[in-house]
CSV table of C-alpha atoms in Angstrom, one decimal:
chain,number,residue,atom,x,y,z
Z,19,MET,CA,38.6,-7.5,23.8
Z,20,ARG,CA,35.9,-10.1,23.9
Z,21,PHE,CA,32.4,-8.8,24.2
Z,22,ARG,CA,29.9,-10.5,26.4
Z,23,PHE,CA,26.4,-9.5,27.3
Z,24,PRO,CA,25.7,-9.3,31.1
Z,25,ALA,CA,22.5,-10.8,32.4
Z,26,ILE,CA,20.7,-7.4,32.4
Z,27,ALA,CA,21.4,-7.0,28.7
Z,28,SER,CA,19.5,-10.2,27.9
Z,29,ILE,CA,16.5,-8.9,29.9
Z,30,LEU,CA,16.7,-5.6,27.9
Z,31,VAL,CA,16.8,-7.5,24.6
Z,32,ILE,CA,13.7,-9.5,25.5
Z,33,ILE,CA,11.9,-6.2,26.2
Z,34,LEU,CA,13.1,-4.7,22.9
Z,35,LEU,CA,12.0,-7.7,21.0
Z,36,GLY,CA,8.7,-7.8,22.7
Z,37,ALA,CA,8.1,-4.2,21.5
Z,38,CYS,CA,9.0,-5.1,18.0
Z,39,ASP,CA,6.5,-2.6,16.4
Z,40,SER,CA,7.0,0.3,18.9
Z,41,GLY,CA,8.5,3.6,18.6
Z,42,PRO,CA,7.9,7.4,18.1
Z,43,SER,CA,6.4,8.4,14.8
Z,44,GLY,CA,8.6,10.5,12.5
Z,45,ARG,CA,7.4,13.2,10.1
Z,46,ALA,CA,7.4,11.8,6.6
Z,47,THR,CA,8.4,13.7,3.5
Z,48,PRO,CA,6.0,13.8,0.6
Z,49,PRO,CA,5.8,10.6,-1.5
Z,50,PRO,CA,8.3,10.3,-4.3
Z,51,THR,CA,6.9,11.0,-7.8
Z,52,THR,CA,8.1,7.6,-9.2
Z,53,ILE,CA,8.1,4.2,-7.6
Z,54,LEU,CA,9.4,0.8,-8.6
Z,55,ALA,CA,7.7,-1.7,-10.7
Z,56,GLN,CA,4.3,-3.1,-9.9
Z,57,PRO,CA,4.0,-6.9,-9.5
Z,58,THR,CA,1.2,-9.1,-10.8
Z,59,SER,CA,-1.6,-8.9,-8.2
Z,60,PRO,CA,-1.9,-12.0,-6.0
Z,61,PRO,CA,-5.2,-13.5,-5.1
Z,62,GLN,CA,-7.3,-11.4,-2.7
Z,63,VAL,CA,-7.9,-12.8,0.7
Z,64,THR,CA,-9.6,-11.5,3.8
Z,65,ILE,CA,-8.3,-10.6,7.3
Z,66,THR,CA,-9.0,-13.3,9.8
Z,67,GLN,CA,-9.6,-12.8,13.5
Z,68,GLU,CA,-7.9,-14.9,16.2
Z,69,ALA,CA,-9.7,-18.3,16.7
Z,70,GLN,CA,-10.7,-19.1,20.2
Z,71,ALA,CA,-8.9,-22.4,21.1
Z,72,PRO,CA,-9.8,-24.4,24.2
Z,73,SER,CA,-8.1,-23.1,27.4
Z,74,PRO,CA,-5.0,-25.3,28.2
Z,75,THR,CA,-5.2,-27.3,31.3
Z,76,SER,CA,-2.8,-29.4,33.2
Z,77,ALA,CA,-4.5,-32.7,32.4
Z,78,VAL,CA,-2.8,-34.9,29.9
Z,79,PRO,CA,-5.1,-36.4,27.3
Z,80,PRO,CA,-5.1,-40.2,27.3
Z,81,THR,CA,-3.0,-41.9,24.6
Z,82,PRO,CA,-5.4,-42.8,21.7
Z,83,THR,CA,-5.9,-46.5,21.2
Z,84,THR,CA,-6.8,-46.2,17.5
Z,85,GLU,CA,-5.2,-44.1,14.8
Z,86,PRO,CA,-6.5,-40.5,14.7
Z,87,THR,CA,-9.0,-39.7,12.0
Z,88,PRO,CA,-7.3,-37.8,9.1
Z,89,LEU,CA,-8.3,-34.2,8.8
Z,90,ALA,CA,-10.5,-33.2,5.9
Z,91,VAL,CA,-8.5,-31.7,3.1
Z,92,ASN,CA,-9.1,-28.0,2.8
Z,93,LYS,CA,-12.8,-28.3,3.9
Z,94,GLU,CA,-13.0,-28.2,7.7
Z,95,PRO,CA,-11.4,-26.0,10.3
Z,96,LEU,CA,-8.7,-27.4,12.6
Z,97,SER,CA,-10.0,-28.4,16.0
Z,98,LEU,CA,-7.4,-27.8,18.7
Z,99,SER,CA,-7.0,-29.7,22.0
Z,100,PRO,CA,-4.5,-29.3,24.9
Z,101,MET,CA,-1.5,-31.6,24.7
Z,102,GLN,CA,1.2,-31.7,27.4
Z,103,VAL,CA,4.6,-30.3,26.4
Z,104,GLU,CA,6.9,-33.3,26.7
Z,105,THR,CA,10.1,-32.7,28.6
Z,106,THR,CA,13.1,-34.7,29.8
Z,107,ASP,CA,15.2,-34.2,32.9
Z,108,ALA,CA,17.6,-32.1,30.8
Z,109,THR,CA,14.9,-29.9,29.3
Z,110,ARG,CA,12.6,-29.5,32.3
Z,111,LYS,CA,13.8,-26.1,33.3
Z,112,GLY,CA,12.8,-22.4,33.4
Z,113,ALA,CA,9.2,-21.9,32.1
Z,114,LEU,CA,9.0,-25.7,31.4
Z,115,ALA,CA,9.9,-26.6,35.1
Z,116,ASP,CA,6.1,-26.5,35.5
Z,117,GLU,CA,3.8,-28.7,33.4
Z,118,ARG,CA,2.6,-26.8,30.3
Z,119,THR,CA,0.1,-27.6,27.6
Z,120,ILE,CA,-0.2,-26.4,24.0
Z,121,ASN,CA,-3.4,-26.7,21.9
Z,122,LEU,CA,-2.8,-28.7,18.7
Z,123,PRO,CA,-4.9,-30.5,16.1
Z,124,PRO,CA,-5.7,-34.2,16.6
Z,125,GLY,CA,-2.7,-36.5,16.3
Z,126,PHE,CA,-0.1,-33.7,16.9
Z,127,HIS,CA,2.2,-33.6,19.9
Z,128,ILE,CA,4.9,-31.3,21.1
Z,129,LYS,CA,8.1,-31.8,23.0
Z,130,VAL,CA,11.1,-29.8,24.0
Z,131,PHE,CA,14.0,-30.2,21.6
Z,132,ALA,CA,16.4,-28.0,23.6
Z,133,ALA,CA,16.1,-25.8,26.6
Z,134,GLY,CA,18.1,-23.2,28.5
Z,135,LEU,CA,18.7,-21.1,25.3
Z,136,ASP,CA,18.9,-17.4,26.2
Z,137,THR,CA,16.6,-15.5,23.8
Z,138,VAL,CA,16.9,-18.0,21.0
Z,139,ARG,CA,15.7,-16.6,17.7
Z,140,TRP,CA,16.6,-18.0,14.3
Z,141,LEU,CA,17.3,-21.5,13.1
Z,142,ALA,CA,19.4,-23.1,10.2
Z,143,LEU,CA,20.3,-26.6,9.1
Z,144,SER,CA,23.9,-27.6,8.3
Z,145,PRO,CA,24.5,-29.6,5.1
Z,146,ASP,CA,24.6,-32.7,7.3
Z,147,GLY,CA,21.4,-31.9,9.1
Z,148,VAL,CA,22.6,-30.5,12.4
Z,149,VAL,CA,20.4,-27.7,13.8
Z,150,TYR,CA,22.1,-24.3,14.5
Z,151,ALA,CA,20.5,-21.4,16.4
Z,152,THR,CA,21.2,-17.8,17.2
Z,153,LEU,CA,20.9,-16.6,20.8
Z,154,ILE,CA,20.4,-12.8,20.3
Z,155,GLY,CA,20.6,-11.9,24.0
Z,156,ALA,CA,23.7,-13.9,24.6
Z,157,GLY,CA,25.4,-13.0,21.3
Z,158,ARG,CA,26.1,-16.6,20.5
Z,159,VAL,CA,25.6,-19.2,17.8
Z,160,VAL,CA,25.1,-22.7,19.0
Z,161,SER,CA,24.8,-26.2,17.3
Z,162,LEU,CA,22.4,-28.7,18.6
Z,163,PRO,CA,23.2,-32.3,17.4
Z,164,ASP,CA,20.7,-35.0,17.7
Z,165,ARG,CA,22.8,-38.1,17.0
Z,166,ASP,CA,20.3,-40.7,18.2
Z,167,ASN,CA,17.4,-39.0,16.3
Z,168,ASP,CA,15.1,-39.1,19.3
Z,169,GLY,CA,13.9,-35.5,18.7
Z,170,VAL,CA,15.9,-34.1,21.6
Z,171,ALA,CA,19.3,-32.3,21.2
Z,172,ASP,CA,22.1,-34.3,22.7
Z,173,GLU,CA,24.0,-31.2,23.8
Z,174,VAL,CA,24.2,-27.4,23.2
Z,175,ARG,CA,27.6,-26.5,21.7
Z,176,THR,CA,28.8,-23.0,21.3
Z,177,PHE,CA,29.9,-22.5,17.7
Z,178,ALA,CA,30.7,-18.8,17.9
Z,179,ASP,CA,30.3,-16.0,20.5
Z,180,ASP,CA,31.0,-12.3,20.9
Z,181,LEU,CA,28.3,-11.5,18.3
Z,182,PRO,CA,26.2,-8.7,19.8
Z,183,LEU,CA,22.5,-8.9,18.7
Z,184,VAL,CA,23.2,-11.8,16.4
Z,185,HIS,CA,19.9,-12.9,14.6
Z,186,GLY,CA,20.0,-14.1,11.0
Z,187,ILE,CA,21.9,-17.3,10.1
Z,188,ALA,CA,22.3,-19.1,6.8
Z,189,PHE,CA,24.5,-21.9,5.4
Z,190,ARG,CA,26.5,-21.8,2.1
Z,191,GLY,CA,28.1,-25.1,1.9
Z,192,GLN,CA,30.1,-25.5,5.2
Z,193,GLN,CA,30.3,-21.8,5.7
Z,194,VAL,CA,28.0,-20.2,8.2
Z,195,TYR,CA,26.8,-16.7,7.5
Z,196,VAL,CA,25.3,-14.6,10.4
Z,197,ALA,CA,23.9,-11.2,10.7
Z,198,THR,CA,24.3,-8.9,13.7
Z,199,GLU,CA,22.7,-5.4,13.9
Z,200,ARG,CA,25.7,-3.9,12.2
Z,201,GLN,CA,27.5,-6.7,10.3
Z,202,VAL,CA,27.3,-9.8,8.2
Z,203,LEU,CA,30.0,-12.3,9.0
Z,204,ARG,CA,31.2,-15.5,7.5
Z,205,LEU,CA,32.2,-18.2,10.0
Z,206,GLU,CA,34.1,-21.4,9.4
Z,207,ASP,CA,35.2,-24.3,11.5
Z,208,THR,CA,38.5,-25.2,9.7
Z,209,ASP,CA,39.9,-27.7,12.2
Z,210,GLY,CA,36.7,-29.7,12.6
Z,211,ASP,CA,36.3,-29.2,16.4
Z,212,GLY,CA,32.7,-27.9,16.3
Z,213,ALA,CA,33.6,-24.3,16.9
Z,214,ALA,CA,34.3,-21.5,14.4
Z,215,ASP,CA,38.0,-20.6,14.3
Z,216,LYS,CA,37.8,-18.3,11.3
Z,217,ARG,CA,35.5,-15.3,10.9
Z,218,GLU,CA,35.4,-12.6,8.2
Z,219,VAL,CA,33.4,-9.4,8.3
Z,220,LEU,CA,31.8,-9.1,4.9
Z,221,VAL,CA,29.3,-6.2,5.6
Z,222,ASP,CA,30.0,-3.5,8.2
Z,223,ASP,CA,27.7,-0.6,7.3
Z,224,LEU,CA,24.2,-1.7,8.4
Z,225,PRO,CA,22.3,1.0,10.3
Z,226,ILE,CA,22.1,0.7,14.1
Z,227,GLY,CA,19.6,1.9,16.6
Z,228,GLY,CA,16.0,2.6,16.2
Z,229,ASN,CA,13.0,0.3,16.7
Z,230,HIS,CA,13.8,-2.7,14.7
Z,231,ARG,CA,17.3,-4.0,15.2
Z,232,THR,CA,17.2,-7.6,13.9
Z,233,ARG,CA,18.7,-8.5,10.6
Z,234,THR,CA,17.6,-11.7,8.8
Z,235,ILE,CA,19.5,-13.3,6.0
Z,236,ALA,CA,18.8,-16.0,3.3
Z,237,PHE,CA,20.6,-17.4,0.3
Z,238,GLY,CA,18.6,-17.4,-2.9
Z,239,PRO,CA,18.6,-19.8,-5.8
Z,240,ASP,CA,20.9,-17.4,-7.5
Z,241,ASP,CA,23.5,-18.0,-4.8
Z,242,LYS,CA,23.1,-14.3,-3.7
Z,243,LEU,CA,22.7,-13.2,-0.1
Z,244,TYR,CA,19.4,-11.5,0.8
Z,245,LEU,CA,19.1,-9.3,4.0
Z,246,SER,CA,16.0,-7.8,5.5
Z,247,ALA,CA,16.2,-4.8,8.0
Z,248,GLY,CA,13.2,-3.1,9.5
Z,249,SER,CA,12.4,0.6,9.7
Z,250,GLU,CA,14.1,2.8,12.3
Z,251,CYS,CA,10.8,4.0,13.6
Z,252,ASN,CA,7.1,3.2,13.8
Z,253,ALA,CA,6.1,5.3,10.7
Z,254,CYS,CA,8.6,7.6,9.0
Z,255,VAL,CA,10.8,7.8,5.9
Z,256,ASP,CA,14.0,6.0,6.8
Z,257,SER,CA,17.4,7.6,6.4
Z,258,ASP,CA,19.3,4.5,5.2
Z,259,LYS,CA,18.6,2.4,2.1
Z,260,HIS,CA,18.9,-0.8,4.0
Z,261,GLN,CA,16.0,0.0,6.3
Z,262,ALA,CA,12.4,-1.1,5.6
Z,263,ALA,CA,13.9,-3.1,2.7
Z,264,ILE,CA,15.4,-6.3,1.5
Z,265,THR,CA,18.8,-5.9,-0.1
Z,266,ARG,CA,20.9,-8.2,-2.2
Z,267,TYR,CA,24.6,-9.0,-1.9
Z,268,SER,CA,27.1,-11.2,-3.6
Z,269,PRO,CA,28.4,-14.0,-1.4
Z,270,ASP,CA,31.6,-12.0,-0.6
Z,271,GLY,CA,29.4,-9.2,0.9
Z,272,THR,CA,29.6,-6.8,-2.0
Z,273,PHE,CA,26.3,-4.8,-2.0
Z,274,GLU,CA,24.4,-5.2,-5.3
Z,275,LYS,CA,21.0,-3.5,-5.0
Z,276,VAL,CA,17.9,-2.8,-3.0
Z,277,TYR,CA,15.8,-5.8,-4.1
Z,278,ALA,CA,12.4,-4.5,-2.7
Z,279,LYS,CA,11.5,-1.6,-0.5
Z,280,GLY,CA,8.5,-0.3,1.5
Z,281,LEU,CA,8.5,-3.3,3.9
Z,282,ARG,CA,8.2,-1.9,7.4
Z,283,ASN,CA,9.7,-4.9,9.3
Z,284,ALA,CA,10.0,-8.1,7.2
Z,285,VAL,CA,11.6,-10.2,9.9
Z,286,GLY,CA,10.9,-13.5,8.2
Z,287,ILE,CA,12.3,-14.1,4.7
Z,288,LEU,CA,12.3,-17.5,2.9
Z,289,PHE,CA,12.6,-18.8,-0.6
Z,290,HIS,CA,9.9,-21.2,-1.7
Z,291,PRO,CA,11.3,-24.7,-2.1
Z,292,GLU,CA,9.7,-25.3,-5.5
Z,293,THR,CA,9.0,-21.9,-7.2
Z,294,LYS,CA,12.2,-20.4,-5.7
Z,295,GLU,CA,10.4,-17.2,-5.2
Z,296,LEU,CA,11.0,-14.9,-2.1
Z,297,TRP,CA,8.4,-14.7,0.6
Z,298,ALA,CA,8.3,-12.5,3.6
Z,299,THR,CA,6.2,-11.7,6.7
Z,300,ASN,CA,5.7,-8.1,7.5
Z,301,ASN,CA,4.8,-6.3,10.7
Z,302,GLY,CA,2.4,-3.3,10.2
Z,303,ARG,CA,2.7,0.0,12.0
Z,304,ASP,CA,1.2,0.9,15.4
Z,305,GLU,CA,-1.1,3.7,16.8
Z,306,LEU,CA,-3.9,3.2,14.3
Z,307,GLY,CA,-6.1,1.1,16.5
Z,308,ASP,CA,-6.6,-2.6,17.5
Z,309,ASP,CA,-7.3,-3.9,14.0
Z,310,ILE,CA,-5.5,-1.6,11.6
Z,311,PRO,CA,-3.4,-2.2,9.7
Z,312,PRO,CA,-3.3,-5.9,8.9
Z,313,GLU,CA,-0.2,-7.9,9.3
Z,314,THR,CA,0.9,-9.3,5.9
Z,315,ILE,CA,2.7,-11.9,4.0
Z,316,TYR,CA,4.2,-10.9,0.6
Z,317,ASN,CA,5.4,-12.9,-2.4
Z,318,VAL,CA,8.2,-10.5,-2.8
Z,319,LYS,CA,9.0,-9.4,-6.4
Z,320,GLU,CA,12.3,-7.7,-7.5
Z,321,ASP,CA,12.3,-3.8,-7.9
Z,322,THR,CA,8.9,-3.5,-6.2
Z,323,ASP,CA,7.8,-0.9,-3.7
Z,324,TYR,CA,5.4,-2.2,-1.1
Z,325,GLY,CA,4.3,1.2,0.2
Z,326,PHE,CA,5.7,1.8,3.7
Z,327,PRO,CA,5.3,4.4,5.2
Z,328,PHE,CA,2.8,5.9,2.8
Z,329,CYS,CA,0.5,2.9,2.4
Z,330,TYR,CA,-0.5,-0.3,4.2
Z,331,GLY,CA,-2.6,-3.4,3.5
Z,332,ASP,CA,-4.5,-3.4,0.2
Z,333,ARG,CA,-3.0,0.0,-1.0
Z,334,VAL,CA,-4.7,2.0,1.8
Z,335,PRO,CA,-3.1,5.5,2.0
Z,336,ASP,CA,-1.6,6.3,5.4
Z,337,GLN,CA,-2.8,9.9,5.5
Z,338,SER,CA,-0.7,10.6,8.7
Z,339,GLN,CA,2.3,10.1,6.5
Z,340,GLY,CA,1.1,12.0,3.5
Z,341,GLY,CA,0.1,8.9,1.5
Z,342,THR,CA,-2.2,9.4,-1.5
Z,343,ALA,CA,-4.5,7.1,-3.4
Z,344,GLU,CA,-2.6,7.7,-6.6
Z,345,TYR,CA,0.7,6.7,-5.1
Z,346,CYS,CA,-0.7,3.7,-3.2
Z,347,SER,CA,-2.5,2.4,-6.3
Z,348,LYS,CA,0.8,1.4,-7.7
Z,349,VAL,CA,2.5,-0.4,-4.8
Z,350,GLY,CA,2.7,-4.2,-4.4
Z,351,LEU,CA,-0.2,-6.1,-2.9
Z,352,PRO,CA,0.1,-8.5,0.0
Z,353,ALA,CA,-0.5,-12.2,-0.7
Z,354,VAL,CA,-2.1,-12.8,2.7
Z,355,LYS,CA,-3.5,-10.4,5.3
Z,356,MET,CA,-3.7,-11.4,9.0
Z,357,GLN,CA,-4.9,-10.0,12.4
Z,358,ALA,CA,-3.3,-6.7,13.2
Z,359,HIS,CA,-0.6,-6.5,15.9
Z,360,SER,CA,0.0,-10.3,15.9
Z,361,ALA,CA,3.8,-9.6,15.0
Z,362,PRO,CA,4.4,-12.4,12.5
Z,363,LEU,CA,8.1,-13.3,12.5
Z,364,GLY,CA,9.4,-16.6,11.0
Z,365,LEU,CA,7.7,-18.7,8.3
Z,366,ALA,CA,8.2,-22.2,7.0
Z,367,PHE,CA,6.8,-24.0,4.0
Z,368,TYR,CA,5.9,-27.6,5.1
Z,369,THR,CA,8.1,-29.8,2.9
Z,370,GLY,CA,8.1,-32.9,5.1
Z,371,SER,CA,6.1,-36.1,4.8
Z,372,GLN,CA,5.5,-36.8,8.5
Z,373,PHE,CA,2.4,-34.5,8.8
Z,374,PRO,CA,-0.9,-35.5,7.0
Z,375,VAL,CA,-0.9,-34.9,3.3
Z,376,GLN,CA,-3.3,-31.9,3.6
Z,377,PHE,CA,-0.4,-29.9,5.2
Z,378,LYS,CA,2.0,-30.4,2.3
Z,379,GLY,CA,3.1,-27.1,1.0
Z,380,ASP,CA,1.2,-25.0,3.6
Z,381,ILE,CA,3.0,-22.1,5.4
Z,382,PHE,CA,3.4,-22.1,9.1
Z,383,VAL,CA,3.9,-18.6,10.7
Z,384,ALA,CA,5.0,-17.8,14.2
Z,385,PHE,CA,3.1,-14.9,15.8
Z,386,HIS,CA,5.3,-13.3,18.4
Z,387,GLY,CA,2.3,-11.6,20.0
Z,388,SER,CA,1.0,-8.0,20.5
Z,389,TRP,CA,2.2,-5.5,23.0
Z,390,ASN,CA,0.0,-2.5,22.3
Z,391,ARG,CA,-3.5,-4.0,21.6
Z,392,SER,CA,-6.3,-3.5,24.1
Z,393,VAL,CA,-7.1,-7.2,23.8
Z,394,PRO,CA,-3.7,-9.0,23.2
Z,395,THR,CA,-3.4,-11.3,20.2
Z,396,GLY,CA,-0.8,-13.6,18.8
Z,397,TYR,CA,1.5,-15.9,20.9
Z,398,LYS,CA,0.8,-18.8,18.6
Z,399,VAL,CA,1.5,-20.5,15.3
Z,400,VAL,CA,-0.9,-20.3,12.4
Z,401,ARG,CA,-1.3,-22.3,9.2
Z,402,VAL,CA,-1.8,-20.6,5.8
Z,403,ARG,CA,-3.5,-23.0,3.4
Z,404,MET,CA,-1.8,-23.1,0.0
Z,405,LYS,CA,-2.9,-24.4,-3.4
Z,406,ASP,CA,-0.6,-24.6,-6.4
Z,407,ASN,CA,2.1,-22.8,-4.4
Z,408,GLN,CA,-0.1,-19.7,-3.7
Z,409,PRO,CA,-2.4,-18.9,-0.8
Z,410,ASP,CA,-5.7,-20.8,-1.4
Z,411,ALA,CA,-8.2,-18.0,-2.2
Z,412,SER,CA,-11.1,-20.5,-2.1
Z,413,ALA,CA,-10.3,-21.3,1.6
Z,414,GLY,CA,-12.2,-18.2,2.7
Z,415,ASP,CA,-12.1,-17.8,6.5
Z,416,LEU,CA,-10.0,-20.9,6.7
Z,417,LEU,CA,-7.1,-19.4,4.8
Z,418,VAL,CA,-5.3,-18.4,8.0
Z,419,GLU,CA,-6.1,-20.6,11.0
Z,420,ASP,CA,-4.7,-21.4,14.4
Z,421,PHE,CA,-2.4,-24.4,14.5
Z,422,ALA,CA,-0.7,-24.2,17.9
Z,423,THR,CA,-1.9,-21.9,20.8
Z,424,GLY,CA,-1.5,-21.7,24.5
Z,425,TRP,CA,1.6,-19.6,25.2
Z,426,ARG,CA,-0.7,-17.0,26.6
Z,427,VAL,CA,-2.9,-18.2,29.4
Z,428,GLY,CA,-5.3,-15.4,30.7
Z,429,GLY,CA,-2.9,-12.5,31.4
Z,430,ASP,CA,0.1,-14.7,31.7
Z,431,VAL,CA,2.5,-15.0,28.7
Z,432,TRP,CA,5.0,-17.7,29.3
Z,433,GLY,CA,6.3,-18.2,25.8
Z,434,ARG,CA,6.5,-16.3,22.5
Z,435,PRO,CA,7.1,-18.3,19.2
Z,436,VAL,CA,9.7,-16.9,16.8
Z,437,ASN,CA,10.9,-19.1,14.0
Z,438,PRO,CA,9.5,-22.4,12.7
Z,439,MET,CA,11.7,-24.7,10.6
Z,440,VAL,CA,11.0,-28.1,9.0
Z,441,ALA,CA,13.5,-30.7,10.5
Z,442,PRO,CA,15.0,-33.5,8.3
Z,443,ASN,CA,12.6,-36.0,9.8
Z,444,GLY,CA,9.6,-33.9,9.1
Z,445,ASP,CA,9.1,-32.5,12.6
Z,446,LEU,CA,8.4,-28.8,12.9
Z,447,LEU,CA,11.0,-27.1,15.0
Z,448,LEU,CA,10.0,-23.8,16.7
Z,449,THR,CA,12.0,-21.3,18.7
Z,450,ASP,CA,10.6,-19.5,21.7
Z,451,ASP,CA,12.7,-16.5,22.8
Z,452,THR,CA,10.8,-16.0,26.1
Z,453,ALA,CA,10.9,-19.5,27.4
Z,454,GLY,CA,14.3,-20.0,25.9
Z,455,VAL,CA,13.5,-23.3,24.3
Z,456,ILE,CA,13.2,-25.0,20.9
Z,457,TYR,CA,10.2,-27.2,20.5
Z,458,SER,CA,9.5,-30.1,18.2
Z,459,ILE,CA,5.9,-30.5,16.9
Z,460,TYR,CA,5.3,-34.0,15.5
Z,461,TYR,CA,2.5,-36.2,14.3
Z,462,ARG,CA,2.1,-39.4,16.3
Z,463,GLU,CA,1.2,-41.6,13.4
Z,464,ASN,CA,4.7,-41.3,12.0
Z,465,ALA,CA,6.6,-40.7,15.2
Z,466,GLY,CA,9.4,-43.0,16.3
Z,467,PRO,CA,9.4,-45.2,19.3
């Protein structure tokens, strides 16, 4: 029988994803007496507070008559100004039926790449450069060809459906791997009609239920499949080895090992394009106040315990879970700390050449936004300054800074960023599961006609 989500299911999925950190606290067992190996400590950085960008307005800034002044390399903060979200007749729908603005640095612009995408979440590029996306609420995988290279998808084609809570997606040659809450599947289009006519279930024992139900996947430089799954609760010892962990599989779905553990909800996982190391965002626990614990990015090392649920941040013991200073002194340190309750999801290393040179190699992180903070935060994209393939410790307060804001206007949240990805032409694509769109952020100097 074919499974399809009714409309109400999509609404419920949006609510579940919005409360990505929520859930009842469980009682933890005492910390284990041994842990996995300790990594080399990354540079220490400080927590940054959300910058106050100009309030977006409906006015469209005039087209500059001269080339924008290049931004100072790693010296000055980004200055954001409202830019109209560019739409076409085909993409002017839903939340974008009304004029919207997003605050961006000088010279940057934003347009809608594709719209009408029910709870769109994760992106992947096919070997021939076609954008694919998962629609978690609709249980679909779609392809979005842009044959004329105008930065707007020509059509939305269903590649596969009947995939409840599909989230992660990754290519291995022409094969498309996807992860639902319960399974990892391999999809193939063997007859070349643009739709998968062959599917194989490779993994069928992922835990279901609980607070964090998304599964993200990525292929490493070793041709192994890496899968991240969040904890079943806000703060507790999980009952399944896959939870609060990143696990590694062979391409045929054979489980190999728990690669790293103690990661409460590492929704975003990505291998560095040069060093080939694994990096991950991580959502901290709730119910400890507005600014504790920090959200984090990890340079994930094999066989390392990152502390959850007994520790958070810079090896701080979570006393409510029985954490101790002795135990926490041996867990992995974060590479970057960020504002608590921002809900960092996807991340992308900027590898393109369209943006100014000072962005080369930097990390863009999508903040999905808070749900349980007295003053909401997030709903934006931030830039993490990098130097020699590591967070630039010399950047100080500029290490993490706002790059794109404006999805929250006063008390109105009309969009929630999820997953950034660098397009073949150097644009930064970005999914928004609330507005149901994929944006393209580009720099005017190198934009096409």
